[in-house]
Amino acid sequence: MPNKATIFLQYYAGLIYIFLYFPIALVVLFSFNSGNYSAEIQGFSLRWYGETWRDPFVLEALGNSIFIAVTSATLSTVIGTLAALALQNVHGWLRNLYDGLIYIAIIIPGIVIGIATLIFFVQFFGWLNPMLQAQFGPSAPRLNLGLPTIIAAHTLFTMSIVIVIVRARIAGMDRSLIEASNDLYATPMNTFWQVTLPQLFPAIIAGFLLALTFSFDDFIVAFFVAGPNTTLPIYVFSSIRRGVTPKINAIATVTLIVSLAFLFTVQYLLTRSSERGPGNSGTVSSDNQASRV
Amino acid sequence: MMQPTVAIDVEFRNVAKSFGAVVAVDNVNFQIPKGSFFTFLGPSGCGKTSCLRLIGGFEQPDSGEILIASESVAQVPAYERHVNMVFQHYALFPHMHVAGNVGYGLRQRRPRMSAREISKHVADSLALVRLSGYDGRRSWELSGGQQQRVALARALVNKPTVLLLDEPLAALDRKLRKDMQVELKNLQREVGITFVFVTHDQEEALSMSDRIAVMRDGKIVQEGSPTDLYSQPLDRYVAGFIGQSNFIVGTVVEAGDQVTIKTERSVLFRAPKSKVAKSLLAGDNAVVAIRPERISLGNKHEAGVESFAGRVAQVTFLGDQTEFHVETEQAGRLLVRMSSGHASFVSGDPVIAYWKREAGLALLNE
Ligand SMILES: Nc1ncnc2c1ncn2[C@@H]1O[C@H](COP(=O)(O)OP(=O)(O)O)[C@@H](O)[C@H]1O
Ligand SMILES: [Mg+2]
């Protein structure tokens, strides 16, 4: 029989969850509201989803966000994977240093990255633009804040996530698979394409999806370096100043569902690959396991 | 001058390899004749795997020379050595099905082999290890024995000069291991490839090998055929590692082909000196090794044999044979193995343990 303390703890845990998820549930609920105001429910409707979908400002922001997310995630996946592979050949204190720096890069607050990248871009462009002018005359391009700077900033902070995920996978990888490939006449290059890369593939995809999600959801960093451009979170932020409309709720709900879908995929990829992964190829499955197949 | 009568597939000349302070392979020399079944035998950590990895090219020797098919392989990377390995845990590629695994080596060939040819060789190789029809399976869907045979097929399909096997049977259960020992030996005869096998199981080594190298602390202690090693062990370590032995320690009183030894209890007895072991001089510490099956039990002292009186301490029935632990006053505890029909002693019986003089083997006790 549960005593009073246990019962209290159960309620307490329940309250915490309500506290965490109630606002989110409200957002989802009100996104289906047919009325004009978020405050009162007037009936169920997909009206606001339709309106959102037809709003050219939303579409532009969404297009920017998708473009930024896909480009920066692709860049950070390529660079991060290469970095993770290269770090395998670094040993001793230097490796510890690199590892530490990667984790620090992950926990640095977005606002710091935002300010730092903004200062960097402004300084850099302030130095580069006059040089371009001097070189090519007044028709020379003037570099400024815009989508490329958001992409660069996002690549910067999502790259360390990719590195950490791919590194974990490399560490868990069975070295003997590489040796087996070597033993079977594959050159180091072929071994990389035929064994290493396929083994790392789930982690690389997981890293890509996480980078995609982080970039798509990011407001703070983008806000600093966006210049005149809007991304979806920036659009949401600026329209909230005119009051929370059901449109915002619809956008939030869609963002939530897409993000969750990505995160579940990541989770699935990482657990599945560790279950059937190379780390387990060494263990010998028993006979009854084979007869089950 | 001795002419080699058979070609040598693998040769080590003063090969040494250390990992930090650990000397894994300590100045090792050996020759493996073409087409033979050669085994490295020794306890865990004695450097067996390191020897295989040196042959395969996964480690580079610190010093010395390795020759494969009479050519130095110092500059040859693993992927260019015509040698294949069955890894201890098989190392099957989990992202490929069985046929993909087996055909892996063939797909690396340049100029390319046609897909038809590859699949034909893969099918032949799977048939060789009796896994026809398993092409589409994944490695995790296979039992331990099946995974092992896929690993074998994956190596053999390349028709290597030498096949390296690192404790391939260790992960299998006892019954399957016995079957696979026979199968592996038959397979080796069938394909005629040189097998270099690693095991810590002396029974396995004795039953499969043409030649065995017994290793200890990175050195080869003794190399020879299974019968050589069994009947003429070089020292106490080999005598104890290959099969079981009783050891009676003492001091050499009279050297020669027949050595007279005084036990710690000052009893004198004689045993022939080992033909291969270091010579024994009067005053040396010696040990006489006697195999348990060479000792008999009786009720009275007989002439022309070495005998010690004692008492049966323990009887273990093994089916066709029975083991007796006999506690003797002068020679300590002796293990005796006799056919079950011939022995009807029970625990506590006074007995005489005896053996023909030539059953003993006098060795230097280091
Ligand atoms: N890569 C390595 N790094 C450090 N020590 C090693 C390495 N490989 C083997 N050793 C050491 O070398 C010795 C011999 O190892 P190994 O050849 O694997 O022995 P065996 O196969 O007979 O058990 C052991 O003491 C082992 O710890
Ligand atoms: Mg080993």
XYZ file of C-alpha atoms and ligand atoms in Angstrom:
687
model
C 0.000 0.000 0.000
C 1.503 3.339 -1.023
C 2.121 5.703 1.852
C 1.325 9.399 1.877
C 4.736 10.474 0.711
C 4.520 8.294 -2.412
C 1.091 9.598 -3.247
C 2.325 13.139 -2.802
C 5.303 12.461 -5.084
C 3.047 10.997 -7.737
C 0.853 14.095 -7.744
C 3.906 16.265 -7.683
C 5.333 14.516 -10.755
C 1.955 14.897 -12.454
C 1.937 18.629 -11.710
C 5.408 19.062 -13.146
C 4.319 17.417 -16.374
C 1.218 19.578 -16.565
C 3.372 22.633 -15.960
C 5.699 21.535 -18.778
C 3.186 20.516 -21.381
C 0.035 22.519 -20.654
C 1.193 25.641 -22.564
C 2.194 23.500 -25.532
C -1.122 21.691 -25.446
C -2.900 25.058 -25.403
C -0.989 26.221 -28.472
C -1.997 23.066 -30.345
C -5.584 23.338 -29.130
C -5.997 26.986 -30.106
C -4.503 26.420 -33.526
C -7.732 24.592 -34.361
C -9.904 27.425 -33.073
C -12.313 28.803 -35.667
C -12.624 32.224 -33.976
C -10.547 35.313 -34.572
C -8.967 35.463 -31.154
C -6.755 33.075 -29.341
C -8.404 33.700 -26.034
C -11.733 31.941 -26.573
C -12.618 28.734 -28.347
C -15.437 29.189 -30.803
C -15.343 25.887 -32.596
C -13.059 23.433 -34.327
C -11.680 24.400 -37.707
C -8.633 24.138 -39.966
C -9.290 27.710 -41.076
C -6.059 29.145 -39.649
C -3.928 26.480 -41.266
C -5.430 27.488 -44.583
C -4.896 31.191 -43.934
C -1.327 30.621 -42.841
C -0.644 28.623 -45.962
C -1.888 31.476 -48.140
C 0.048 34.212 -46.320
C 2.939 35.304 -48.595
C 4.977 36.591 -45.641
C 4.731 33.247 -43.878
C 5.644 31.427 -47.072
C 8.672 33.605 -47.634
C 9.869 33.111 -44.061
C 9.220 29.375 -44.328
C 11.113 29.191 -47.604
C 14.063 31.009 -46.056
C 14.010 28.770 -42.994
C 13.939 25.579 -45.056
C 16.706 26.808 -47.343
C 18.872 27.853 -44.390
C 18.200 24.645 -42.475
C 18.932 22.305 -45.399
C 22.048 24.197 -46.503
C 23.555 24.663 -43.047
C 22.711 21.082 -42.019
C 24.345 19.752 -45.189
C 27.437 21.854 -44.621
C 27.743 20.993 -40.942
C 27.195 17.280 -41.696
C 29.981 17.198 -44.270
C 32.390 19.324 -42.238
C 31.456 17.674 -38.936
C 31.842 14.131 -40.278
C 35.234 14.940 -41.761
C 36.271 16.563 -38.489
C 35.112 13.517 -36.495
C 37.132 11.214 -38.783
C 40.183 13.442 -38.539
C 39.934 13.583 -34.746
C 40.395 9.791 -34.695
C 44.016 10.362 -35.610
C 44.626 12.921 -32.877
C 45.856 11.534 -29.586
C 46.880 12.652 -26.137
C 46.249 16.049 -24.608
C 45.493 17.669 -27.966
C 42.563 15.313 -28.393
C 41.237 16.121 -24.930
C 41.530 19.774 -25.775
C 39.553 19.349 -29.012
C 36.935 17.247 -27.234
C 36.548 19.897 -24.565
C 36.227 22.662 -27.132
C 33.492 20.755 -28.975
C 31.425 20.368 -25.822
C 31.961 23.999 -24.947
C 30.764 24.962 -28.418
C 27.558 23.049 -27.721
C 26.808 24.631 -24.359
C 27.729 28.197 -25.306
C 24.454 30.167 -25.112
C 22.899 31.131 -28.437
C 23.057 34.781 -27.542
C 26.848 34.613 -27.256
C 27.137 32.909 -30.636
C 24.737 35.497 -32.046
C 26.706 38.475 -30.758
C 30.070 36.933 -31.617
C 29.131 36.068 -35.199
C 27.463 39.464 -35.674
C 30.583 41.306 -34.530
C 32.707 39.059 -36.711
C 30.624 39.617 -39.843
C 30.389 43.372 -39.341
C 34.128 43.700 -38.787
C 34.949 41.336 -41.625
C 32.650 43.041 -44.129
C 33.832 46.466 -42.948
C 37.346 45.373 -43.846
C 36.522 43.474 -47.044
C 34.049 45.840 -48.724
C 36.430 48.811 -49.105
C 39.028 46.453 -50.516
C 36.548 45.152 -53.083
C 35.610 48.694 -53.974
C 39.225 49.654 -54.467
C 39.807 46.601 -56.612
C 36.708 46.575 -58.810
C 35.350 50.104 -58.595
C 31.889 51.214 -57.495
C 30.155 48.317 -59.260
C 31.830 45.824 -56.886
C 29.429 43.719 -54.772
C 28.906 44.941 -51.231
C 28.780 42.051 -48.825
C 26.161 42.359 -46.145
C 24.174 40.430 -43.593
C 21.689 38.036 -45.199
C 20.845 34.376 -45.735
C 24.510 33.358 -46.217
C 25.464 34.816 -42.853
C 22.621 32.941 -41.148
C 23.763 29.775 -42.893
C 27.328 30.342 -41.736
C 26.288 30.993 -38.142
C 24.002 27.950 -38.085
C 26.676 25.733 -39.605
C 28.961 26.903 -36.849
C 26.760 25.853 -33.972
C 25.234 22.692 -35.475
C 28.613 21.333 -36.567
C 29.657 20.372 -33.046
C 26.466 18.352 -32.641
C 27.299 16.360 -35.758
C 30.866 15.864 -34.533
C 29.716 14.529 -31.173
C 27.206 12.095 -32.683
C 29.553 10.782 -35.373
C 32.424 10.552 -32.886
C 30.337 8.383 -30.584
C 29.567 6.092 -33.470
C 33.207 5.849 -34.558
C 34.224 5.022 -31.000
C 31.626 2.235 -30.861
C 32.663 0.856 -34.221
C 34.363 -2.513 -34.391
C 37.971 -1.950 -35.540
C 38.122 -5.489 -36.821
C 35.637 -4.589 -39.583
C 38.181 -2.168 -41.012
C 40.876 -4.790 -40.674
C 38.662 -7.418 -42.291
C 38.157 -5.089 -45.238
C 41.908 -4.507 -45.445
C 42.446 -8.226 -45.233
C 40.068 -8.727 -48.158
C 42.186 -6.622 -50.516
C 40.285 -3.336 -50.196
C 42.516 -0.264 -50.426
C 42.132 2.278 -47.601
C 39.977 4.422 -49.888
C 37.677 1.519 -50.795
C 37.487 0.510 -47.150
C 36.302 4.001 -46.317
C 33.545 3.927 -48.937
C 32.503 0.318 -48.479
C 32.781 -0.184 -44.719
C 33.491 2.940 -42.666
C 30.943 5.207 -44.304
C 28.072 2.676 -44.318
C 28.824 1.952 -40.656
C 28.680 5.644 -39.808
C 25.678 6.328 -42.012
C 22.939 6.158 -39.343
C 24.899 8.565 -37.146
C 25.542 10.899 -40.066
C 21.828 10.986 -40.938
C 20.945 11.486 -37.277
C 23.417 14.357 -37.066
C 21.972 15.876 -40.229
C 18.407 15.717 -38.899
C 19.400 17.214 -35.549
C 21.303 20.004 -37.281
C 18.246 20.569 -39.492
C 15.953 20.784 -36.467
C 18.260 23.076 -34.502
C 18.698 25.407 -37.444
C 14.985 25.453 -38.277
C 14.012 26.229 -34.675
C 16.720 28.771 -34.014
C 15.612 32.302 -33.280
C 18.393 33.925 -31.283
C 21.400 33.421 -33.568
C 19.388 34.145 -36.712
C 17.955 37.294 -35.159
C 21.440 38.766 -34.774
C 22.833 37.983 -38.217
C 19.679 37.952 -40.386
C 19.968 41.527 -41.637
C 16.735 42.393 -43.436
C 15.691 38.741 -43.924
C 13.101 36.814 -41.991
C 13.094 33.216 -40.984
C 10.019 31.503 -39.598
C 10.969 32.043 -35.913
C 11.799 35.690 -36.637
C 8.442 36.101 -38.383
C 6.652 34.570 -35.407
C 8.501 36.835 -33.013
C 7.711 40.002 -34.936
C 4.026 39.206 -35.423
C 3.601 38.339 -31.741
C 4.262 41.997 -31.012
C 0.927 42.614 -32.706
C -0.730 39.987 -30.541
C -0.876 36.208 -30.623
C -3.048 35.262 -33.527
C -4.350 31.747 -34.206
C -2.023 31.793 -37.215
C 0.957 31.783 -34.876
C -0.509 28.781 -33.112
C -0.857 26.969 -36.406
C 2.752 27.709 -37.328
C 3.938 26.605 -33.887
C 1.963 23.366 -34.126
C 3.383 22.468 -37.520
C 6.912 23.305 -36.368
C 6.385 21.170 -33.276
C 5.179 18.158 -35.271
C 7.983 18.364 -37.821
C 10.638 18.765 -35.097
C 9.264 15.853 -33.114
C 9.143 13.693 -36.221
C 12.832 14.443 -36.862
C 13.804 13.788 -33.259
C 12.011 10.439 -33.204
C 13.790 9.494 -36.422
C 17.127 10.423 -34.851
C 16.314 8.354 -31.784
C 15.307 5.411 -33.946
C 18.439 5.617 -36.091
C 20.787 5.816 -33.134
C 19.237 2.989 -31.113
C 18.673 0.696 -34.061
C 22.199 1.084 -35.290
C 23.610 0.325 -31.864
C 21.456 -2.793 -31.573
C 22.478 -4.226 -34.900
C 25.613 -2.228 -35.128
C 29.158 -3.352 -35.586
C 29.659 -3.477 -31.864
C 27.382 -6.476 -31.815
C 28.729 -8.302 -34.795
C 31.265 -9.846 -32.468
C 28.756 -11.449 -30.206
C 27.697 -14.802 -31.432
C 23.995 -15.254 -31.690
C 22.718 -18.511 -30.348
C 21.248 -21.243 -32.435
C 17.666 -20.625 -31.376
C 17.979 -17.060 -32.573
C 18.785 -18.332 -36.020
C 15.933 -20.817 -36.083
C 13.538 -18.013 -35.250
C 14.345 -16.325 -38.529
C 73.800 -28.681 -46.661
C 70.135 -29.403 -46.073
C 67.892 -28.821 -49.035
C 64.290 -27.897 -48.217
C 62.095 -30.667 -49.544
C 58.898 -28.593 -49.470
C 58.261 -24.947 -50.231
C 57.953 -22.653 -47.225
C 54.838 -20.440 -47.202
C 55.555 -18.339 -44.135
C 58.850 -17.669 -42.434
C 59.786 -15.499 -39.427
C 63.419 -14.508 -39.031
C 64.178 -13.062 -35.597
C 60.873 -11.236 -35.517
C 60.162 -9.074 -32.487
C 57.199 -6.884 -31.626
C 56.513 -4.874 -28.482
C 53.528 -2.830 -27.388
C 54.958 -0.230 -25.054
C 56.682 -2.207 -22.337
C 54.959 -5.493 -23.249
C 57.047 -7.768 -25.438
C 54.349 -9.585 -27.404
C 56.634 -11.415 -29.844
C 60.189 -12.017 -28.671
C 62.712 -12.859 -31.363
C 60.697 -15.596 -33.008
C 61.869 -17.921 -35.780
C 59.811 -20.506 -37.618
C 59.023 -21.897 -41.040
C 55.588 -23.060 -42.127
C 55.696 -25.627 -44.939
C 53.300 -25.209 -47.839
C 49.988 -26.982 -47.430
C 50.434 -27.746 -43.747
C 48.166 -27.157 -40.784
C 50.323 -25.113 -38.410
C 49.170 -24.172 -34.923
C 50.295 -21.599 -32.384
C 49.435 -22.998 -28.985
C 49.787 -21.235 -25.671
C 47.936 -19.574 -22.828
C 46.159 -16.273 -23.271
C 48.509 -13.328 -23.696
C 51.517 -15.316 -24.914
C 51.590 -13.586 -28.302
C 49.707 -15.949 -30.603
C 47.372 -13.338 -32.041
C 50.287 -10.945 -32.475
C 52.081 -13.537 -34.640
C 48.997 -13.908 -36.844
C 48.546 -10.161 -37.112
C 52.163 -9.795 -38.157
C 51.614 -12.318 -40.942
C 48.397 -10.590 -41.996
C 50.092 -7.184 -42.043
C 47.949 -5.595 -39.298
C 51.075 -5.049 -37.216
C 54.587 -4.221 -38.328
C 57.529 -5.972 -36.654
C 59.948 -3.844 -34.644
C 62.783 -5.933 -35.994
C 63.344 -9.092 -38.001
C 61.969 -10.227 -41.304
C 58.730 -11.868 -42.392
C 58.558 -13.835 -45.631
C 55.415 -15.030 -47.340
C 55.939 -17.455 -50.230
C 59.683 -16.703 -49.887
C 59.250 -12.966 -50.436
C 59.858 -10.344 -47.781
C 56.622 -8.510 -47.002
C 58.163 -5.603 -45.110
C 56.863 -3.104 -47.680
C 53.600 -4.914 -48.467
C 50.431 -3.522 -46.842
C 47.746 -5.880 -45.527
C 45.492 -5.343 -48.523
C 48.178 -6.511 -50.919
C 49.173 -9.674 -49.034
C 47.751 -12.821 -50.508
C 46.759 -13.967 -47.058
C 43.305 -14.063 -45.491
C 42.213 -14.114 -41.902
C 39.254 -15.577 -40.054
C 38.936 -13.110 -37.186
C 38.320 -14.251 -33.642
C 34.847 -12.718 -33.639
C 34.446 -13.225 -37.403
C 34.117 -9.480 -38.183
C 31.336 -10.053 -40.716
C 30.102 -6.812 -42.273
C 26.719 -6.186 -40.644
C 25.529 -3.938 -43.460
C 25.898 -6.688 -46.058
C 24.124 -9.985 -46.477
C 26.008 -13.267 -46.607
C 26.697 -13.190 -50.352
C 27.900 -9.581 -50.070
C 30.303 -10.608 -47.341
C 31.647 -13.643 -49.176
C 32.067 -11.775 -52.457
C 33.785 -8.787 -50.827
C 37.335 -9.844 -51.625
C 36.498 -10.715 -55.227
C 34.841 -7.334 -55.773
C 38.124 -5.578 -54.938
C 39.956 -7.231 -57.836
C 41.314 -5.072 -60.622
C 40.664 -5.654 -63.450
C 37.117 -6.206 -62.263
C 35.631 -9.649 -62.098
C 32.236 -9.954 -63.771
C 29.196 -10.122 -61.494
C 28.344 -13.549 -62.946
C 31.759 -14.897 -62.113
C 31.655 -13.441 -58.607
C 28.293 -14.979 -57.822
C 29.479 -18.320 -59.153
C 32.542 -18.279 -56.900
C 30.424 -17.143 -53.953
C 28.003 -20.009 -54.508
C 30.882 -22.501 -54.746
C 32.442 -21.168 -51.582
C 29.178 -21.299 -49.651
C 28.687 -24.855 -50.869
C 32.173 -25.696 -49.594
C 31.188 -24.660 -46.063
C 27.727 -26.224 -46.511
C 25.786 -22.965 -46.416
C 24.205 -23.068 -49.880
C 21.045 -21.000 -49.995
C 22.070 -18.631 -47.205
C 23.149 -15.900 -49.655
C 20.470 -13.428 -48.629
C 20.752 -13.771 -44.851
C 22.161 -11.073 -42.604
C 24.978 -11.939 -40.242
C 22.856 -11.321 -37.149
C 20.334 -13.874 -38.375
C 22.933 -16.645 -38.258
C 24.026 -18.890 -35.411
C 27.596 -18.757 -34.152
C 28.613 -21.808 -36.154
C 27.048 -20.415 -39.306
C 28.715 -17.029 -38.878
C 31.987 -18.808 -38.493
C 31.483 -20.731 -41.728
C 30.562 -17.525 -43.561
C 33.829 -16.026 -42.327
C 35.639 -19.121 -43.609
C 33.919 -18.936 -46.986
C 34.701 -15.213 -47.218
C 38.381 -15.954 -46.741
C 38.636 -19.153 -48.801
C 36.861 -17.751 -51.852
C 39.991 -15.680 -52.517
C 42.153 -18.824 -52.663
C 44.822 -17.249 -50.441
C 48.342 -18.607 -50.097
C 47.831 -18.781 -46.359
C 44.669 -18.807 -44.261
C 44.992 -17.358 -40.763
C 42.525 -18.495 -38.103
C 42.452 -16.789 -34.707
C 40.756 -19.064 -32.176
C 37.887 -19.563 -34.614
C 36.250 -22.240 -32.497
C 36.540 -20.596 -29.084
C 33.083 -19.009 -29.201
C 31.296 -22.243 -30.103
C 29.804 -24.698 -27.649
C 31.625 -27.932 -26.996
C 29.683 -30.246 -29.279
C 29.780 -27.842 -32.214
C 33.464 -27.240 -31.597
C 34.242 -30.946 -31.928
C 32.326 -31.144 -35.210
C 34.002 -28.041 -36.561
C 37.459 -29.371 -35.691
C 36.877 -32.345 -37.960
C 35.280 -30.175 -40.613
C 38.106 -27.648 -40.618
C 40.722 -30.360 -40.908
C 38.865 -31.977 -43.820
C 38.415 -28.600 -45.464
C 42.117 -27.912 -45.197
C 42.956 -31.232 -46.880
C 40.382 -30.545 -49.573
C 41.552 -27.042 -50.526
C 45.243 -27.706 -49.861
C 45.820 -24.189 -48.498
C 48.296 -23.578 -45.670
C 46.343 -23.023 -42.451
C 47.876 -21.075 -39.592
C 45.719 -21.695 -36.576
C 45.734 -20.136 -33.121
C 44.331 -21.801 -30.040
C 44.865 -22.061 -26.305
C 43.208 -25.484 -26.313
C 45.887 -28.182 -26.424
C 43.391 -30.922 -27.300
C 42.271 -28.927 -30.322
C 45.872 -28.332 -31.350
C 46.809 -32.006 -31.003
C 43.843 -33.290 -32.978
C 44.089 -30.899 -35.934
C 47.670 -29.833 -36.505
C 50.509 -31.129 -38.630
C 52.887 -28.986 -36.617
C 52.487 -27.091 -33.368
C 54.503 -24.190 -32.001
C 54.084 -23.975 -28.236
C 54.421 -20.363 -27.113
C 55.146 -18.736 -23.802
C 55.765 -15.052 -23.051
C 56.242 -14.173 -26.705
C 58.702 -16.982 -27.402
C 58.300 -20.298 -29.161
C 59.280 -22.841 -26.533
C 59.085 -25.895 -28.741
C 57.926 -26.673 -32.234
C 57.132 -30.075 -33.638
C 54.521 -32.605 -34.662
C 51.817 -33.421 -32.111
C 53.414 -36.801 -31.368
C 56.862 -35.235 -30.926
C 55.529 -32.709 -28.468
C 53.563 -35.311 -26.581
C 56.282 -37.916 -26.295
C 59.363 -35.656 -26.212
C 58.438 -32.401 -24.498
C 61.370 -30.047 -24.175
C 60.631 -28.887 -20.659
C 58.193 -28.985 -17.804
C 56.063 -26.199 -19.333
C 55.441 -28.106 -22.561
C 54.951 -31.397 -20.728
C 52.329 -29.752 -18.560
C 50.662 -27.844 -21.359
C 50.397 -30.692 -23.871
C 48.287 -33.347 -22.225
C 48.514 -34.037 -18.510
C 51.626 -35.101 -16.677
C 52.706 -36.102 -13.209
C 55.863 -34.363 -12.087
C 58.267 -35.822 -9.527
C 61.000 -33.383 -8.565
C 64.447 -34.292 -7.267
C 68.181 -33.952 -7.784
C 70.317 -35.684 -10.396
C 72.603 -38.202 -8.729
C 73.938 -39.848 -11.859
C 73.741 -38.318 -15.330
C 73.641 -40.172 -18.648
C 71.000 -41.516 -21.004
C 69.384 -43.042 -17.967
C 69.279 -40.507 -15.184
C 69.219 -41.477 -11.555
C 67.253 -39.083 -9.452
C 66.941 -38.656 -5.733
C 63.503 -37.420 -4.690
C 62.988 -34.897 -1.930
C 62.279 -37.885 0.326
C 65.686 -39.333 -0.638
C 64.312 -42.204 -2.674
C 66.339 -43.119 -5.749
C 64.736 -43.957 -9.091
C 65.649 -43.805 -12.738
C 64.188 -42.335 -15.894
C 65.483 -41.849 -19.447
C 66.718 -38.380 -20.311
C 64.599 -36.458 -22.802
C 66.205 -36.646 -26.269
C 65.493 -33.028 -27.108
C 65.923 -31.367 -23.740
C 69.028 -29.714 -22.363
C 71.575 -32.124 -20.897
C 71.351 -33.008 -17.217
C 74.414 -32.991 -14.986
C 74.863 -34.469 -11.558
C 73.579 -32.034 -8.947
C 71.045 -30.390 -11.296
C 67.488 -29.955 -10.161
C 65.437 -32.319 -12.266
C 61.856 -33.242 -12.773
C 60.514 -36.509 -14.118
C 57.313 -36.295 -16.146
C 55.056 -39.343 -16.379
C 51.774 -39.392 -18.296
C 48.807 -40.573 -16.166
C 47.934 -43.333 -18.642
C 51.446 -44.784 -18.386
C 51.068 -45.512 -14.655
C 49.394 -48.677 -13.415
C 48.121 -49.654 -10.008
C 48.812 -53.026 -8.370
C 49.073 -54.733 -5.032
C 52.751 -55.642 -4.867
C 56.128 -54.296 -5.947
C 57.261 -55.827 -9.207
C 60.711 -56.163 -10.670
C 62.009 -53.975 -13.510
C 59.621 -51.071 -12.912
C 59.650 -47.908 -10.879
C 57.105 -48.172 -8.115
C 55.858 -46.148 -5.212
C 53.536 -47.269 -2.438
C 50.550 -45.139 -1.567
C 46.881 -44.951 -0.839
C 43.982 -44.168 -3.182
C 42.702 -40.717 -2.243
C 40.034 -40.207 -4.875
C 38.411 -42.168 -7.719
C 36.801 -40.503 -10.718
C 34.842 -42.666 -13.153
C 35.072 -41.300 -16.724
C 33.224 -44.075 -18.585
C 35.749 -46.165 -20.453
C 38.485 -44.926 -18.155
C 38.867 -44.284 -14.466
C 41.132 -41.731 -12.804
C 42.776 -42.387 -9.459
C 44.483 -39.848 -7.281
C 47.100 -41.762 -5.353
C 48.804 -40.211 -2.348
C 52.331 -41.632 -2.091
C 54.781 -41.111 0.707
C 57.819 -40.632 -1.508
C 56.560 -39.088 -4.736
C 53.643 -36.957 -3.621
C 50.243 -37.135 -5.251
C 50.052 -39.059 -8.548
C 47.295 -38.990 -11.141
C 46.707 -42.436 -12.664
C 44.383 -43.213 -15.551
C 43.425 -46.807 -16.316
C 40.861 -48.657 -18.388
C 37.803 -49.014 -16.226
C 37.735 -52.836 -16.546
C 41.250 -53.202 -15.137
C 40.925 -51.297 -11.933
C 38.700 -52.035 -8.984
C 40.315 -49.947 -6.282
C 38.249 -47.752 -4.060
C 39.119 -44.710 -2.053
C 41.343 -45.605 0.915
C 42.833 -48.789 -0.608
C 46.587 -49.218 -0.197
C 48.159 -49.575 -3.665
C 51.463 -49.710 -5.482
C 51.729 -47.213 -8.364
C 54.230 -48.404 -10.959
C 55.450 -47.640 -14.468
C 57.986 -48.969 -16.888
C 61.210 -47.058 -16.582
C 60.986 -45.713 -20.175
C 57.572 -44.174 -19.438
C 59.280 -41.469 -17.397
C 61.088 -38.522 -18.914
C 63.798 -36.664 -17.007
C 63.874 -32.909 -17.629
C 65.778 -29.999 -16.208
C 63.644 -28.266 -13.580
C 64.129 -24.559 -14.263
N 47.459 -3.466 -29.690
C 48.027 -3.777 -28.510
N 48.353 -2.808 -27.629
C 48.940 -3.106 -26.453
N 49.223 -4.343 -26.048
C 48.916 -5.362 -26.865
C 48.297 -5.138 -28.138
N 48.111 -6.334 -28.736
C 48.598 -7.256 -27.874
N 49.075 -6.685 -26.756
C 49.712 -7.382 -25.625
O 50.639 -8.298 -26.141
C 50.585 -9.523 -25.450
C 50.300 -10.645 -26.422
O 48.989 -10.484 -26.907
P 48.309 -11.475 -27.943
O 49.200 -11.642 -29.108
O 46.945 -10.969 -28.220
O 48.244 -12.817 -27.111
P 47.336 -14.118 -27.321
O 46.668 -14.050 -28.644
O 48.292 -15.260 -27.202
O 46.356 -14.129 -26.189
C 49.543 -9.363 -24.387
O 50.192 -9.050 -23.173
C 48.708 -8.209 -24.861
O 48.173 -7.513 -23.767
Mg 44.546 -14.006 -29.007
